Coordinates of C-alpha atoms in Angstrom, one line a residue:
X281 CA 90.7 199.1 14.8
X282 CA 89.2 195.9 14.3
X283 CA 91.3 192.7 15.6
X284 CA 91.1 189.8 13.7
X285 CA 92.4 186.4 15.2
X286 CA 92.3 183.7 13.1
X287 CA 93.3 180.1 13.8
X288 CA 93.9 177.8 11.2
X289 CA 95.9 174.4 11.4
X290 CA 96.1 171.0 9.7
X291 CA 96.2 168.0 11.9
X292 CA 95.9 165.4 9.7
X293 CA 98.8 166.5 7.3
X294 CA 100.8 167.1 10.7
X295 CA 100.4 163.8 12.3
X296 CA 100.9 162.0 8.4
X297 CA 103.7 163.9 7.9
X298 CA 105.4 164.4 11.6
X299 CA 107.6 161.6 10.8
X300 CA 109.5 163.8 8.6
X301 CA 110.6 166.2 11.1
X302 CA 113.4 164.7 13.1
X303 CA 113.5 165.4 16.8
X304 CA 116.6 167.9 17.0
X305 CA 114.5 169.7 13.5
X306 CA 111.5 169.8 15.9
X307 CA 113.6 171.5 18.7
X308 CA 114.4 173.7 16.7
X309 CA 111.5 174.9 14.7
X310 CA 109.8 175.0 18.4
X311 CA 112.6 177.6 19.9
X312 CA 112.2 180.0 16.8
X313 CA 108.1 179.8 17.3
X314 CA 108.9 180.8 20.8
X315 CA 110.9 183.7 19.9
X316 CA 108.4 184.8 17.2
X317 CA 105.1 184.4 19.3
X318 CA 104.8 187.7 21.1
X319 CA 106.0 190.0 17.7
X320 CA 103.2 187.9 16.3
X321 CA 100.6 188.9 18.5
X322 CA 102.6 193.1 18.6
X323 CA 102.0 193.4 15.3
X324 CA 98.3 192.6 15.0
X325 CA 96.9 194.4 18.5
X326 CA 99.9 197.1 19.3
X327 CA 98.2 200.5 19.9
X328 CA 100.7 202.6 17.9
X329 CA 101.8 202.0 14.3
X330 CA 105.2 201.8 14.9
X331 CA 105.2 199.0 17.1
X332 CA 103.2 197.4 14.9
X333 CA 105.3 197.9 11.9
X334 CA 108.4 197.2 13.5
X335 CA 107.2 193.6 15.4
X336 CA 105.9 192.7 11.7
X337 CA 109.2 193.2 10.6
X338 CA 110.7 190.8 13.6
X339 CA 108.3 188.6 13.2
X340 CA 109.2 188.4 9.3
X341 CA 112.6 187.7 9.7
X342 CA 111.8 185.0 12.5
X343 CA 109.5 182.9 10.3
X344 CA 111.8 182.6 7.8
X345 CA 114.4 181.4 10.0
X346 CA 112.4 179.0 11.0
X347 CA 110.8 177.9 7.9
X348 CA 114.9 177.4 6.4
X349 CA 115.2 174.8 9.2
X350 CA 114.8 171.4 7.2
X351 CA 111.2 169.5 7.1
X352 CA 110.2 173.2 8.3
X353 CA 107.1 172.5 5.8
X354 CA 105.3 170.1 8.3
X355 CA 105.9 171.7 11.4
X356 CA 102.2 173.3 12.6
X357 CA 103.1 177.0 14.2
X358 CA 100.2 175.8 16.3
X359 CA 101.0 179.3 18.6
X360 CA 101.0 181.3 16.1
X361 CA 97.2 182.5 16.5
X362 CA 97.4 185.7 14.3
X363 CA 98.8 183.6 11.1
X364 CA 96.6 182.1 9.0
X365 CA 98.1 179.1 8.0
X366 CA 96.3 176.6 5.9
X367 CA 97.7 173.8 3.1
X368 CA 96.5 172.8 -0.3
X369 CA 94.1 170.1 0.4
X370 CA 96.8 167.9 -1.7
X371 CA 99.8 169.0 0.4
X372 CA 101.5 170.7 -2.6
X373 CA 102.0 174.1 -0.6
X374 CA 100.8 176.0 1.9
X375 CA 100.2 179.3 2.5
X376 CA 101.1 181.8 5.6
X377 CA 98.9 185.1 5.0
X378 CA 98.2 188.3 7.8
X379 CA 97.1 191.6 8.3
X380 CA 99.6 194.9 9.1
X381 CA 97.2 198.0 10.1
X382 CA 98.9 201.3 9.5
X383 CA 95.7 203.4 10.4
X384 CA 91.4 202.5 10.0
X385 CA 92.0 204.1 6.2
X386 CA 95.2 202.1 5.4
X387 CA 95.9 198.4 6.4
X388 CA 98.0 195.8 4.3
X389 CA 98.1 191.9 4.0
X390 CA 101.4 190.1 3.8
X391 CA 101.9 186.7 2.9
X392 CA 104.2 183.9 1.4
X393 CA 103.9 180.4 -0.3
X394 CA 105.7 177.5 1.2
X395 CA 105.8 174.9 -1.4
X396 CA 106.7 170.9 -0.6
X397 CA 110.0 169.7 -1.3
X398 CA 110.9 166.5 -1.6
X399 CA 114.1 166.6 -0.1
X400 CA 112.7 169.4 3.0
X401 CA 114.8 172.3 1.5
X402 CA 112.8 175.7 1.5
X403 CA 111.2 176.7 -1.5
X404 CA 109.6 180.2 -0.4
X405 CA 107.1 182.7 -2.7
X406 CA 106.5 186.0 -1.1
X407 CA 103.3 187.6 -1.8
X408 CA 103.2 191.6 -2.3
X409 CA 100.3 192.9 -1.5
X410 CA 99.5 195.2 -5.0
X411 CA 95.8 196.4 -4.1
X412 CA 96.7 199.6 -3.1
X413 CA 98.2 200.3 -6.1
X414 CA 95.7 199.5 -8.7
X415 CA 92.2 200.9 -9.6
X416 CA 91.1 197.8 -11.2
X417 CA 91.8 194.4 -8.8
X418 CA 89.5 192.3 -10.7
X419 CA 90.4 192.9 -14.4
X420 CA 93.8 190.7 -14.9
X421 CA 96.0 187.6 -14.0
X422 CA 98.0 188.3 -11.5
X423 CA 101.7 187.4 -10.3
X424 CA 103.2 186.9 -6.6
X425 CA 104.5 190.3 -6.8
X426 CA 101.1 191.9 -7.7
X427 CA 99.1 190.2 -5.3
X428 CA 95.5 191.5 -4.7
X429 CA 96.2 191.0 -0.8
X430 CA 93.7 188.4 1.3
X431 CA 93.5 186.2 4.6
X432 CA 92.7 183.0 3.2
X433 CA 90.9 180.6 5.2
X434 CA 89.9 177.9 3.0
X435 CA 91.7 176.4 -0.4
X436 CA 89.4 174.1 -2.7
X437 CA 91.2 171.7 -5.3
X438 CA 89.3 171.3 -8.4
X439 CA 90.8 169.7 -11.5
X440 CA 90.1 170.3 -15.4
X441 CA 91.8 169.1 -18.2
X442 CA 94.4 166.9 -15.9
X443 CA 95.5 170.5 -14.6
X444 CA 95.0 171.5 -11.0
X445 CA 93.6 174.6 -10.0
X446 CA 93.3 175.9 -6.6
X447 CA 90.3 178.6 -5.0
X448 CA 91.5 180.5 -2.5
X449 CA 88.7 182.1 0.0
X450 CA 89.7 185.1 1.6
X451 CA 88.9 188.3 3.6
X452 CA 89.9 191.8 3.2
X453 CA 89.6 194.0 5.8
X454 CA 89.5 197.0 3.5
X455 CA 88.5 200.3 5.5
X456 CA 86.6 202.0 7.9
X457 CA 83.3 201.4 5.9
X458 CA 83.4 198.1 4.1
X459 CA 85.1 194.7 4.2
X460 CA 85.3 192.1 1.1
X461 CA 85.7 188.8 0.7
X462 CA 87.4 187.0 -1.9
X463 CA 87.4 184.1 -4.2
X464 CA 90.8 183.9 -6.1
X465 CA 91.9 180.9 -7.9
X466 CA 95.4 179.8 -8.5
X467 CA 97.1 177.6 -10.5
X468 CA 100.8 177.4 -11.4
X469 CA 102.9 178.1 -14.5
X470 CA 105.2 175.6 -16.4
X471 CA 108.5 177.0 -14.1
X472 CA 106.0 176.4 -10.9
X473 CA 105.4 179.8 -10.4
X474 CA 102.1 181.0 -8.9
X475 CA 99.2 182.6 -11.1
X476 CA 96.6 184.3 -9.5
X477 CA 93.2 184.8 -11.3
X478 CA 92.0 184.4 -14.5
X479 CA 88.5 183.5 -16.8
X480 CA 87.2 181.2 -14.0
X481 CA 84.1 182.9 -13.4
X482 CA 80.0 183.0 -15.1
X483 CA 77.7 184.5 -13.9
X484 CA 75.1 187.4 -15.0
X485 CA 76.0 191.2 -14.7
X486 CA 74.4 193.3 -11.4
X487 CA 75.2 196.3 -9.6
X488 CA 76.0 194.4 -7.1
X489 CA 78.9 192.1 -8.9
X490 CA 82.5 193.1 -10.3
X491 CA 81.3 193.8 -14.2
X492 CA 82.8 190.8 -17.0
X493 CA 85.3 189.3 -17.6
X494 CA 86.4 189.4 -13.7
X495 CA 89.3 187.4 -13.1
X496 CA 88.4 187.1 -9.5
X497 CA 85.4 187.4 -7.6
X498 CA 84.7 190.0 -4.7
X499 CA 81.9 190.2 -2.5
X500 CA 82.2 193.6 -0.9
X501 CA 79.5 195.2 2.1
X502 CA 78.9 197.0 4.6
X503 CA 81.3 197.1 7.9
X504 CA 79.2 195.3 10.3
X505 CA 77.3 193.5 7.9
X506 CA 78.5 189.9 8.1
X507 CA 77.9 188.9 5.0
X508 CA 78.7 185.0 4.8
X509 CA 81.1 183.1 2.1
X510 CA 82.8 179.4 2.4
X511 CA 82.7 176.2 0.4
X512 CA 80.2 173.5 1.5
X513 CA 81.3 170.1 1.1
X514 CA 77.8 168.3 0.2
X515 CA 76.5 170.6 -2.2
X516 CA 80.0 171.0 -3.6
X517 CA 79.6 174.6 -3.9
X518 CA 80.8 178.1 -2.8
X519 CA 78.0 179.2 -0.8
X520 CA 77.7 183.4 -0.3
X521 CA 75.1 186.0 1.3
X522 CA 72.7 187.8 -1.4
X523 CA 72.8 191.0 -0.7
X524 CA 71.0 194.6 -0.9
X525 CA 71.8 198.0 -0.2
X526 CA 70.2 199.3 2.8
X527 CA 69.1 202.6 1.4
X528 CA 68.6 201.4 -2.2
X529 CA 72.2 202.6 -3.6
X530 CA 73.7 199.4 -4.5
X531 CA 76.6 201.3 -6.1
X532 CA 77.9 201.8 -2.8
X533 CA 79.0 199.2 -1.7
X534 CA 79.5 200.1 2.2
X535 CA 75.4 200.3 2.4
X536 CA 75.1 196.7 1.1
X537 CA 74.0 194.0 3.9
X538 CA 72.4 190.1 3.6
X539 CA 68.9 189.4 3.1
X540 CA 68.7 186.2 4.3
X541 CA 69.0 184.6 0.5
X542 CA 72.1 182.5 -0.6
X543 CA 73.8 182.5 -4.4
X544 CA 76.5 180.3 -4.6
X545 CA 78.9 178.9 -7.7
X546 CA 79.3 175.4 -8.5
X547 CA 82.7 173.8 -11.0
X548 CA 81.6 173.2 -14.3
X549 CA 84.4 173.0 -16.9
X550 CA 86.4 174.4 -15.6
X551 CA 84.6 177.6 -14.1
X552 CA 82.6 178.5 -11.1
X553 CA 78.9 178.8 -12.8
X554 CA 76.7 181.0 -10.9
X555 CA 73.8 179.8 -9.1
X556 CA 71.3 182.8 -8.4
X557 CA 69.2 180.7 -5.8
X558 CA 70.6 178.3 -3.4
X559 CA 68.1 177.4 -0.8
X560 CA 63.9 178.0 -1.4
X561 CA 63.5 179.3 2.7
X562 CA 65.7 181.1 4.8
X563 CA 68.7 178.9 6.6
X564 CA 69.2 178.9 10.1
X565 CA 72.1 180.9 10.9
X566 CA 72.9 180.7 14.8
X567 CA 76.0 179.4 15.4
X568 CA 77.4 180.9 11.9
X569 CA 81.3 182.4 12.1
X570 CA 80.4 186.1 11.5
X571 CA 83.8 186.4 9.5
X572 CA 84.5 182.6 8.4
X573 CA 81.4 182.4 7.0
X574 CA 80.6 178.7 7.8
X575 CA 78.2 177.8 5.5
X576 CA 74.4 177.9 6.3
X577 CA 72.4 174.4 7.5
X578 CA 68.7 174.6 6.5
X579 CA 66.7 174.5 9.3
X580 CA 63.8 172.0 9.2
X581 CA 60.4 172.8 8.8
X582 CA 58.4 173.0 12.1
X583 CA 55.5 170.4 12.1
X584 CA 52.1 171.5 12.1
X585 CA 50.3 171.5 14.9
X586 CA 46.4 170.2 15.5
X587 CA 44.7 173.3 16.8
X588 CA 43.2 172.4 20.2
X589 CA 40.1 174.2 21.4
X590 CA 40.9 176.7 24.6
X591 CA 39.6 175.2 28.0
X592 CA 37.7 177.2 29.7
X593 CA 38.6 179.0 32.9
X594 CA 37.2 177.8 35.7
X595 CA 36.0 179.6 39.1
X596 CA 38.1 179.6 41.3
X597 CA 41.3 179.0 39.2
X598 CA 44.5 180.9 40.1
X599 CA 45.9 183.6 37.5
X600 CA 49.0 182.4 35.7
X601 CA 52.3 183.6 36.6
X602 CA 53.8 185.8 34.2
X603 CA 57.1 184.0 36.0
X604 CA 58.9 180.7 34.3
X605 CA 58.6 178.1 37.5
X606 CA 61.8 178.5 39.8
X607 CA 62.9 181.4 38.6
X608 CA 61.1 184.1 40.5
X609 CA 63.3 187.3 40.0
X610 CA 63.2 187.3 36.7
X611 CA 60.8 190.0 34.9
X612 CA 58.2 189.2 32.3
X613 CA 59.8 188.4 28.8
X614 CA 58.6 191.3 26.4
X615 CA 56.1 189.9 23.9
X616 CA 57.5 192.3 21.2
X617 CA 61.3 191.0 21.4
X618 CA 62.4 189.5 18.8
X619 CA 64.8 187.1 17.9
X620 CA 67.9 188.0 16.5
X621 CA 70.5 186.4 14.0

């Protein structure tokens, strides 16, 4: 079973906000984190299914204890390391979402909305998790309690019309042979109720693509083949991996892995417009979150070299080391390694 740890917090709306949160609220929240932590980590790396169920189920109940205590909306969880927690970038809501594993063929994510109050009471939206029980994840608009289940990890505010809409980026840790990564985008009805999905997206049909009209976007691959997919600030963009199928069957999608080319989708009226080609040369990916997806920093051209003519060898000369200096026990680097990425 794959673990997944992520860590997501919000400094600057904690220490803006902290003010908020008087000291015996504080106390508080801080006990109930305490009791919470370890069913927190149980219920993401226990062995055996029950555990895991049943320390979910603790861990449940203890967070929403905690989130009733008043100003609860600006207290961090900052121990909570299996949570991803993460807030609208205009501090409207934020969102708790994490993974429960039954088996390697059967996992589901669990979530809730905490939305702002103004006078700190608790205004809570559970998320169920509906993928399982639908054929067709990309093909409607979608309430809290049909959920097409995700770990978010990054929310992008875009505005059109005066209205606010928000783009949830997420991962799915699907099955055994693929994961998928998601780009849902939320707004809220007239009674403040969340909508997921709807006519947000443009871009040409593929094999590789959910087929029009999707009403959110889903890049799914290959196990291990870290495909890429976050929101770059400068280029104002969602930035993805382009990808192939490995054995030339791109209907499957557990054979599909990066080829070093990046699409992306840019807001435009109120849609993400597809961009087929983002960069002209291949980005240098070292140092890239494998499962984040940070996005990709071109790497600068190397600069061209004036081609020098060989000395020649004298008599007499010593033969060079096949040795770096000072470092004597190492053996001789194979020419034909390659760099990997």
């Amino acid at each position: 079973m794959k673990i997944i740890i992520l860590l997501f917090a919000s400094f600057s709306l904690l220490f803006s906000h902290a003010q908020k949160t008087t000291p015996e609220q504080f106390k508080q929240l801080k006990q109930v984190e305490a009791e919470i932590k370890n069913n927190s980590r149980t219920m993401i790396m226990a062995d055996e299914a029950l555990e895991r169920y049943r320390a979910d189920s603790f861990f449940t109940r203890g967070l929403v204890k905690a989130l009733r205590i008043p100003n609860s909306f600006y207290y961090p969880f900052d121990s909570i390391l299996t949570v991803s927690k993460i807030y609208s970038p205009d501090s409207v809501f934020r969102i708790f979402t994490w993974q429960l594993t039954k088996d390697l063929s059967s996992l589901r994510q669990k979530g809730a909305i905490q939305m702002r109050t103004d006078d700190g009471s608790l205004k809570l939206i559970p998320l169920i998790d509906n993928s399982d029980d639908t054929n067709s994840p990309v093909d409607s608009a979608r309430s809290s309690k049909r959920w097409i289940g995700a770990i978010y990890y990054k929310v992008i505010l875009k505005t059109f019309n005066n209205k606010n809409f928000y783009t949830l980026l997420g991962f799915d840790d699907n099955d055994e042979k693929s994961n998928k990564k998601w780009i849902e985008v939320m707004t809220f009805d007239t009674k403040g109720e969340p909508v997921f999905g709807g006519r947000f997206f443009q871009y040409p049909n593929d094999e590789l693509k959910p087929p029009q009209p999707a009403f959110r976007f889903c890049l799914e691959y290959k196990k291990d083949g870290r495909a890429r997919m976050n929101y770059d600030a400068e280029m104002d963009a969602i930035i993805f991996d382009h990808l192939i199928s490995e054995d030339k069957t791109p209907a499957k999608k557990n054979t599909l892995i990066p080829d070093g080319d990046y699409e992306a989708f840019k807001w435009n009226s109120g849609r993400w417009v597809h961009v087929n080609k983002v960069f002209d040369y291949k980005a240098d990916m070292q140092g890239v979150d494998p499962m984040l997806g940070n996005p990709p920093v071109p790497a600068p051209l190397p600069e061209k070299k004036e081609e020098q003519e060989p000395q020649k060898k004298k008599k007499g000369d010593p033969k060079p080391s096949p040795y770096r200096v000072g470092d004597k026990n190492k053996k001789k680097e194979d020419p034909r390694k390659k760099e990997e990425y």
